[in-house]
XYZ file of C-alpha atoms in Angstrom:
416
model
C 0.000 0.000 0.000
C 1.390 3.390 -1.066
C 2.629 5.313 1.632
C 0.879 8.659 2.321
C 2.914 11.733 1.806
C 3.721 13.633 4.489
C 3.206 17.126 5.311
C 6.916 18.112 4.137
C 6.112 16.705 0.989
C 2.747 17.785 0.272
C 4.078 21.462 1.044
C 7.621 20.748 -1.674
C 4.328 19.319 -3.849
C 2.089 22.898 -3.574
C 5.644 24.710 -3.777
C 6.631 22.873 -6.929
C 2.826 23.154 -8.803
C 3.299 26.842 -7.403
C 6.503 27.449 -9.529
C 5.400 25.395 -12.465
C 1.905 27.636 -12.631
C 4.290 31.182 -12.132
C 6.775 29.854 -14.815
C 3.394 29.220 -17.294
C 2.505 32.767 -16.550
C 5.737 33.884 -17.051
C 6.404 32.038 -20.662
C 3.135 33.242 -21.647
C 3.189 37.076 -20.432
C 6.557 37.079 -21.341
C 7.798 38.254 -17.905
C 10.611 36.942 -16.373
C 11.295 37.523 -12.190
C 14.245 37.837 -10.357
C 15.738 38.496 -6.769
C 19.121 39.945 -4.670
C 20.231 38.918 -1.365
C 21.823 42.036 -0.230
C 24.247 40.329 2.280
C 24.830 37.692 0.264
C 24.996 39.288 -3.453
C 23.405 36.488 -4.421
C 21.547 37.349 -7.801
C 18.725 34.671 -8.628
C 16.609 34.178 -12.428
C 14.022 32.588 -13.039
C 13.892 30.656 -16.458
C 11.577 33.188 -18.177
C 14.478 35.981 -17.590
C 17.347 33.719 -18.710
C 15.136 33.541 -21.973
C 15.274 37.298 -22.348
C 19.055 37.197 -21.851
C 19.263 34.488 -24.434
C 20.986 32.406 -21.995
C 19.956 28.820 -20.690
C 17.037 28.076 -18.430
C 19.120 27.387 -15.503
C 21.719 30.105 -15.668
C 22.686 32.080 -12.609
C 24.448 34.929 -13.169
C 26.405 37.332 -10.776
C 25.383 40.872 -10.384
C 28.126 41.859 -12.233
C 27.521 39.972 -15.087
C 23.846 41.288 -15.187
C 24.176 44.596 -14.846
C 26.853 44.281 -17.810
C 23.823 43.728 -19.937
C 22.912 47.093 -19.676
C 24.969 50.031 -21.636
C 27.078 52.283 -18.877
C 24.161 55.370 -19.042
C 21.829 52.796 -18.661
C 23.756 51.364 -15.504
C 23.519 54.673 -14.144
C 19.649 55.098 -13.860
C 19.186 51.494 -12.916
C 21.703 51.955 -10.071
C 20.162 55.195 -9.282
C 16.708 53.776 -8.968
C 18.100 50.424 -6.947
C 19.947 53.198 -4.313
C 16.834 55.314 -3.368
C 14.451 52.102 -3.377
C 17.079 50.879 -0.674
C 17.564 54.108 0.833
C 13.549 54.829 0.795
C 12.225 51.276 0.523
C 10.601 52.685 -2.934
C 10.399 50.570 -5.704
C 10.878 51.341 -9.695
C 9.191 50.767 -12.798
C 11.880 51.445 -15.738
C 11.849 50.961 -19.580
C 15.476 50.434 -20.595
C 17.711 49.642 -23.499
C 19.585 45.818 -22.949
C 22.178 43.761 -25.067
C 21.687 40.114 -24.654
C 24.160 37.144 -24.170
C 23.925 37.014 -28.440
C 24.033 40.448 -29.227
C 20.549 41.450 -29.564
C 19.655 44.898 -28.661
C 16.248 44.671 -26.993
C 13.864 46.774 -24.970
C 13.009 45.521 -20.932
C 10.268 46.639 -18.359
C 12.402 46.552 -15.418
C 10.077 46.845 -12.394
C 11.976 46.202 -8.988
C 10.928 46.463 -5.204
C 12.848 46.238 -1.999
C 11.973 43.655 0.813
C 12.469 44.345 4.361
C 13.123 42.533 7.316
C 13.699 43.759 10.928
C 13.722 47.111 9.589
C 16.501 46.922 7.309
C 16.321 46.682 3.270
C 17.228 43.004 3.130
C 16.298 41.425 -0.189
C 15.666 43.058 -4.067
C 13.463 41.663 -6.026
C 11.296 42.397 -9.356
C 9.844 41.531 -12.826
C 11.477 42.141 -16.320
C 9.644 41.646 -19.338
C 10.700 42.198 -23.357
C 8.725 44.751 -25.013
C 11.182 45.435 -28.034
C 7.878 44.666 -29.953
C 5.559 47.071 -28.584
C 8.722 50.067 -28.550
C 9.410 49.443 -32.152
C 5.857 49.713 -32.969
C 5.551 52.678 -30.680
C 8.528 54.488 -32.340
C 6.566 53.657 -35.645
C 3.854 55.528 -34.773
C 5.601 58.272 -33.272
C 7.818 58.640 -36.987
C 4.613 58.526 -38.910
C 2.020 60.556 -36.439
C 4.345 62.244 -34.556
C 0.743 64.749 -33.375
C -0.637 61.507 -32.020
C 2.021 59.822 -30.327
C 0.773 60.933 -27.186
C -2.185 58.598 -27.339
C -0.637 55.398 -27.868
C -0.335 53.947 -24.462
C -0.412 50.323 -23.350
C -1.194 48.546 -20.386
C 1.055 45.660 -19.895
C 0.934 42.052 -18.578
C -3.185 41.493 -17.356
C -3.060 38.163 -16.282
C -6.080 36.411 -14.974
C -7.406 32.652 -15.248
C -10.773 31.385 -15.476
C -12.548 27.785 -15.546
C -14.255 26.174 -18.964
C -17.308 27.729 -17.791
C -15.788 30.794 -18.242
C -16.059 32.230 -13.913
C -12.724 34.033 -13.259
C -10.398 31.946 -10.231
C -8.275 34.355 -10.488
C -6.966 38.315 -11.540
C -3.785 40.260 -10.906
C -4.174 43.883 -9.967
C -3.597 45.486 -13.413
C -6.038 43.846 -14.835
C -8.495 45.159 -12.056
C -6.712 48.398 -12.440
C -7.681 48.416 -16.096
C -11.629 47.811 -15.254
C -11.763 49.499 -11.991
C -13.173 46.703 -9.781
C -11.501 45.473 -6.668
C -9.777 41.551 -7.109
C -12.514 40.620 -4.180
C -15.422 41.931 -7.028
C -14.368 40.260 -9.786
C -13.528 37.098 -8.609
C -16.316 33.976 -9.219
C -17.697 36.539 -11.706
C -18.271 34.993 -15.559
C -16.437 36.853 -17.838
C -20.096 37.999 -19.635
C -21.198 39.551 -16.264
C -18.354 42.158 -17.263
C -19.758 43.143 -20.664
C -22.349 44.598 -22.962
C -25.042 42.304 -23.349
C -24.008 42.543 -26.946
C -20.246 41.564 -26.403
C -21.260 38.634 -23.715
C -23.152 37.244 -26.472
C -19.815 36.061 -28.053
C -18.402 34.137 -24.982
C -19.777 31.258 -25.483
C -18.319 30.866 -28.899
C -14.914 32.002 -27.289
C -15.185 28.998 -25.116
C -15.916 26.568 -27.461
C -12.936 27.258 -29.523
C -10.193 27.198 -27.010
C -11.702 24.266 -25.403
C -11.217 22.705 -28.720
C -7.754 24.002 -30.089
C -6.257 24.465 -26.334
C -5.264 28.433 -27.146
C -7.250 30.708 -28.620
C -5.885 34.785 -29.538
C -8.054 38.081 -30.422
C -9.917 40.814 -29.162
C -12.530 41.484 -26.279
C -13.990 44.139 -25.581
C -15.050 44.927 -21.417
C -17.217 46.891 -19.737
C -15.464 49.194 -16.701
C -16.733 50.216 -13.728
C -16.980 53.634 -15.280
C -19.106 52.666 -18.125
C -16.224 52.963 -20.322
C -15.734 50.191 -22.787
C -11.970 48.259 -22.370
C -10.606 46.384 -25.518
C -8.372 43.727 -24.389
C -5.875 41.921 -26.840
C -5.715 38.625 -25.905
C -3.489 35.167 -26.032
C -5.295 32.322 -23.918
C -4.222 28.666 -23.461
C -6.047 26.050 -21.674
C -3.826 24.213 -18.999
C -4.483 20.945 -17.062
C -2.495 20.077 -13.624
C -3.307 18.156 -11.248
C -6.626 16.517 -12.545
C -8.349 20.308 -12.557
C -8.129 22.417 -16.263
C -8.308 26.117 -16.649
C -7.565 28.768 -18.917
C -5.008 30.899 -18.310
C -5.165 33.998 -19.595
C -2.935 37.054 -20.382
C -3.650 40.516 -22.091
C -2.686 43.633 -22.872
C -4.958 46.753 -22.579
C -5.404 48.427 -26.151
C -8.266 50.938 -25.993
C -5.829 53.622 -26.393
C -4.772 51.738 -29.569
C -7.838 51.035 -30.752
C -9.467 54.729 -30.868
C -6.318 55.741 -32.141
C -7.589 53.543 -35.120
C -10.324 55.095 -35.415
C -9.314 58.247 -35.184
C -7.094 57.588 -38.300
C -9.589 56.201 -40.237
C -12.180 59.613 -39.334
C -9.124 61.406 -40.016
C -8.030 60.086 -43.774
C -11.678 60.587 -45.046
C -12.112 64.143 -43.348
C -10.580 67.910 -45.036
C -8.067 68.826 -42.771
C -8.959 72.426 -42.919
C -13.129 72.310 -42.680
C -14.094 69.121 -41.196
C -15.868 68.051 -44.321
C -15.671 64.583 -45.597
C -13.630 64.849 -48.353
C -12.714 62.585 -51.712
C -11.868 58.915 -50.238
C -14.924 59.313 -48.478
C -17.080 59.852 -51.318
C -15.343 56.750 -53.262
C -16.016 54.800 -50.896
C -19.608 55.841 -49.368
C -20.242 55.048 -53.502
C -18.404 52.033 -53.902
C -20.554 50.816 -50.995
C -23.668 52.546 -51.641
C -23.137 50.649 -55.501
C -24.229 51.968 -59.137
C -28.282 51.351 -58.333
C -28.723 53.248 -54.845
C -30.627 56.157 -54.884
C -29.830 59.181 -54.466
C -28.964 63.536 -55.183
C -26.521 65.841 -54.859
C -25.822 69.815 -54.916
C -22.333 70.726 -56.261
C -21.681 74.164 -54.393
C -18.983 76.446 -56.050
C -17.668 79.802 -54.212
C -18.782 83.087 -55.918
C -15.259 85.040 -56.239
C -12.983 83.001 -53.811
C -10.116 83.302 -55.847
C -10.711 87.455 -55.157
C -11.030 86.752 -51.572
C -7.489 85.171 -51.122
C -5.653 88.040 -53.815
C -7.418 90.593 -51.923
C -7.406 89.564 -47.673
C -4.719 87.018 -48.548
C -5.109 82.645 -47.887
C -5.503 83.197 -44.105
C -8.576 84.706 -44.567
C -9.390 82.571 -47.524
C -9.545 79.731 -44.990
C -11.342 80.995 -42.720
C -14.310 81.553 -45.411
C -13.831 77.745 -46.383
C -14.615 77.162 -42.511
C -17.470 79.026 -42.246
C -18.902 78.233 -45.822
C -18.401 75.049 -44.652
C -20.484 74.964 -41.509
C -23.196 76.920 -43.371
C -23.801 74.491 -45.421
C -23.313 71.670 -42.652
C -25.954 73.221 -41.081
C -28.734 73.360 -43.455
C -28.453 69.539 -44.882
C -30.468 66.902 -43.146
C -29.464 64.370 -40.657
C -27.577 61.728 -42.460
C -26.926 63.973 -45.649
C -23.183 64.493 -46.259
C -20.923 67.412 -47.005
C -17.753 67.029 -48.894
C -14.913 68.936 -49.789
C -13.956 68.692 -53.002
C -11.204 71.023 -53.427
C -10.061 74.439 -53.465
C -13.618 76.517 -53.073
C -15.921 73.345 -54.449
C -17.977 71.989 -51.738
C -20.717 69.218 -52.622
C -24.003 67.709 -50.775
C -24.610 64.593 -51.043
C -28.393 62.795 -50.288
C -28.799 59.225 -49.792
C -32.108 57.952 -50.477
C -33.027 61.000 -52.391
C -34.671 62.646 -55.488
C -34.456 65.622 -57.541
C -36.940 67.378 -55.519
C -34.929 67.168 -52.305
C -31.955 68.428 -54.101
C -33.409 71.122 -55.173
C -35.155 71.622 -51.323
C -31.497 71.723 -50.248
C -30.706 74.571 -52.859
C -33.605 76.332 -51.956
C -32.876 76.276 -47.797
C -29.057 77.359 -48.726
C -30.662 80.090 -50.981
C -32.932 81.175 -48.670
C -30.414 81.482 -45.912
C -27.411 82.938 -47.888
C -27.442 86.472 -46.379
C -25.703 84.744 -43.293
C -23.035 83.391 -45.343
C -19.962 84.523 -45.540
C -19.388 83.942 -49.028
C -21.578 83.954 -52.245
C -22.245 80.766 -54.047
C -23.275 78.652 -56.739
C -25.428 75.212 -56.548
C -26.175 72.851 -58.963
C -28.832 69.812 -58.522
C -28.647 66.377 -59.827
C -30.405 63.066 -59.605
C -28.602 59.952 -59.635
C -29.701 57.458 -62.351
C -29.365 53.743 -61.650
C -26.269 51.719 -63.372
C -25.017 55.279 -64.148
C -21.555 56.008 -62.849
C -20.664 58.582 -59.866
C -18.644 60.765 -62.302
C -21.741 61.271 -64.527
C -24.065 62.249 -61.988
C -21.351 64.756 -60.467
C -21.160 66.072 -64.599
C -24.674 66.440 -64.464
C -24.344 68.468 -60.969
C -21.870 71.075 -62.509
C -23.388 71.058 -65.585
C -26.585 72.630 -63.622
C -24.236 74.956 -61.704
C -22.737 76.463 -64.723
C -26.393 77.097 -66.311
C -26.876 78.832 -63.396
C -24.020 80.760 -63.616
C -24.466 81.546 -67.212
C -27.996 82.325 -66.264
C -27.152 85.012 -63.916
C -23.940 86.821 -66.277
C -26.784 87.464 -68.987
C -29.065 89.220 -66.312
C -25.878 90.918 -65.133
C -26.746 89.944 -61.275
C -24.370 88.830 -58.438
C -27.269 87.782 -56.199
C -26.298 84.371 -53.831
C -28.366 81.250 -54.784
């Protein structure tokens, strides 16, 4: 008859399932731990860290060697930050160039604490992580939109896990940072209870496929505590010990990221200078709208612009475009569009639409022109189906310029 184990051995046992479940974490967070006696100089890694130094699992390094990872300006804020955690038992939270055992010039997230005991600073210890990936994509961003770099911020390492049911057993304090809820509130809690009804209605398919492939990757989107919605990039991987599986999860906080994205997107189909939508828009509201929708436009030309900026000079000639603009913003319909087409030509477009409320549009503008800044032009048109965009648009200025013909041989200037 087996022998039961004894206490001894069922605590080595809990210590051992303890390490195995931090090192998981570790491999798939990417974060690596490690600690300082400071009477011994002992310097300890854990296998996650020795993977970020490119050196084997088991290497133990002395503090020398480690902090001859680091470049000597680098040294010097490290060692400035270890000296007033010790002196002031703060601890640090650093993002620093490395050079590996190979050669490989990386990125870390050094975060360090001190330990005391009897009073006195008597152990170091802390968390490094590789985020070469996210700083090269950061300095990207920063090249490209260097106006939005700002924005781009990440929260890092959100590590929870959760049963095949989907009822969180457990969540580290960022990722209750990023929702706002206490560790005590979210525990026990399914993961749906933490989202739009509309968003929770995607969980179960979420658990079906990582029960199936044993990982599963993508996006989620939370609800916080503020009523703020949290997008979550995930990397999940189902994990069996000791006769119990659960998912363990880690994440990264990308909200910032996300309406960054959108932001770009408004942005590249807006004019800079007016707000307007401008040409990519229209191609592709019309690509997606396709050749048989229905609907109008008024093509709306500037009476004398080209006067305005020789005369008052282009600063002033913007500001026109500006106003123009919201005058004619604010006498289209809700869900009509205005575009900027260039230089002083402005259109209206109206989806779902006839002649008639073209020419309804003209008329409002027309009636309301004395508050405009600027005098101007319309012309109406109809779209016909299976005709093309550019034809309609030909048909708009064609309009316009009959108008404007119209009004030379009467020899008025009046706004229509």
């Amino acid at each position: 008859m087996p022998r039961e184990p004894s206490a001894i051995e069922k605590l080595r046992q809990r210590v051992r399932a303890s390490e195995d479940f931090l090192d998981q974490i570790g491999t798939l967070a990417g974060v690596g731990g490690w600690e300082l006696d400071l009477a011994t100089g002992t310097l300890r890694w854990t296998a996650q860290t020795c993977r970020i130094h490119d050196m084997p699992v088991d290497h133990q390094p002395t503090l020398e060697e480690a902090i001859g990872y680091y470049a000597p300006a680098v040294r010097t804020v490290l060692e400035a930050a270890v000296l007033r955690g010790i002196e002031e038992g703060e601890g640090w939270d650093l993002e620093l160039p490395l050079t590996t055992a190979t050669g490989r010039q990386i990125w870390v997230r050094a975060h360090g604490a001190v330990e005391q005991r009897k009073g006195k600073p008597s152990r170091l210890l802390g968390a490094l992580q590789d985020i070469t990936e996210r700083r090269r994509d950061i300095d990207a961003l920063i090249a490209s939109e260097r106006r939005f770099r700002s924005l781009f911020t990440y929260s890092l390492g959100l590590i929870c896990t959760h049963d095949l049911e989907g009822r969180l057993l457990t969540v580290n304090p960022a990722a209750c940072q990023s929702l706002g809820y206490s560790e005590a509130e979210m525990l026990g809690k399914h993961v749906g209870q933490l989202m739009t009804a509309r968003d929770a209605a995607h969980v179960p398919e979420y658990l079906t496929r990582i029960q199936a492939r044993g990982t599963d990757a993508g996006r989620l989107r939370f609800l916080a505590r503020d009523g703020t919605q949290r997008v979550w990039q995930y990397h999940n991987m189902v994990d069996s010990h000791a006769g119990e599986t659960q998912v363990l999860g880690h994440a990264q906080d990308i909200t910032e990221q996300v309406l960054q994205e959108q932001r770009l997107r408004e942005w590249s189909i807006r004019d800079a200078l007016t707000g307007c939508y401008n040409r990519r828009f229209l191609a592709q509201h019309m690509e997606s709208a396709g050749p048989d929708a229905s609907w109008a436009c008024v093509t709306l030309d500037l009476d004398h612009f080209k006067a305005i900026n020789d005369t008052f000079g282009h600063q002033r000639g913007d500001e026109v475009l500006v106003a123009m603009a919201t005058f004619f913003q604010r006498h289209v319909r809700a869900g009509d569009y205005v575009i900027r087409l260039g230089g002083d030509e402005f259109l209206a477009v109206l989806p779902n639409s006839g002649i008639a409320d073209a020419h309804a549009l003209a008329a409002r503008l027309a009636a309301g022109a004395d508050t405009a800044h600027c005098g101007f032009t319309a012309g109406c048109a109809a779209h016909t189906a299976g005709a093309s965009v550019e034809a309609t648009l030909a048909e708009a200025d064609r309009a316009l310029y009959t108008v404007r013909r119209h009004r030379r041989g009467e020899g008025t200037t009046h706004r229509e």
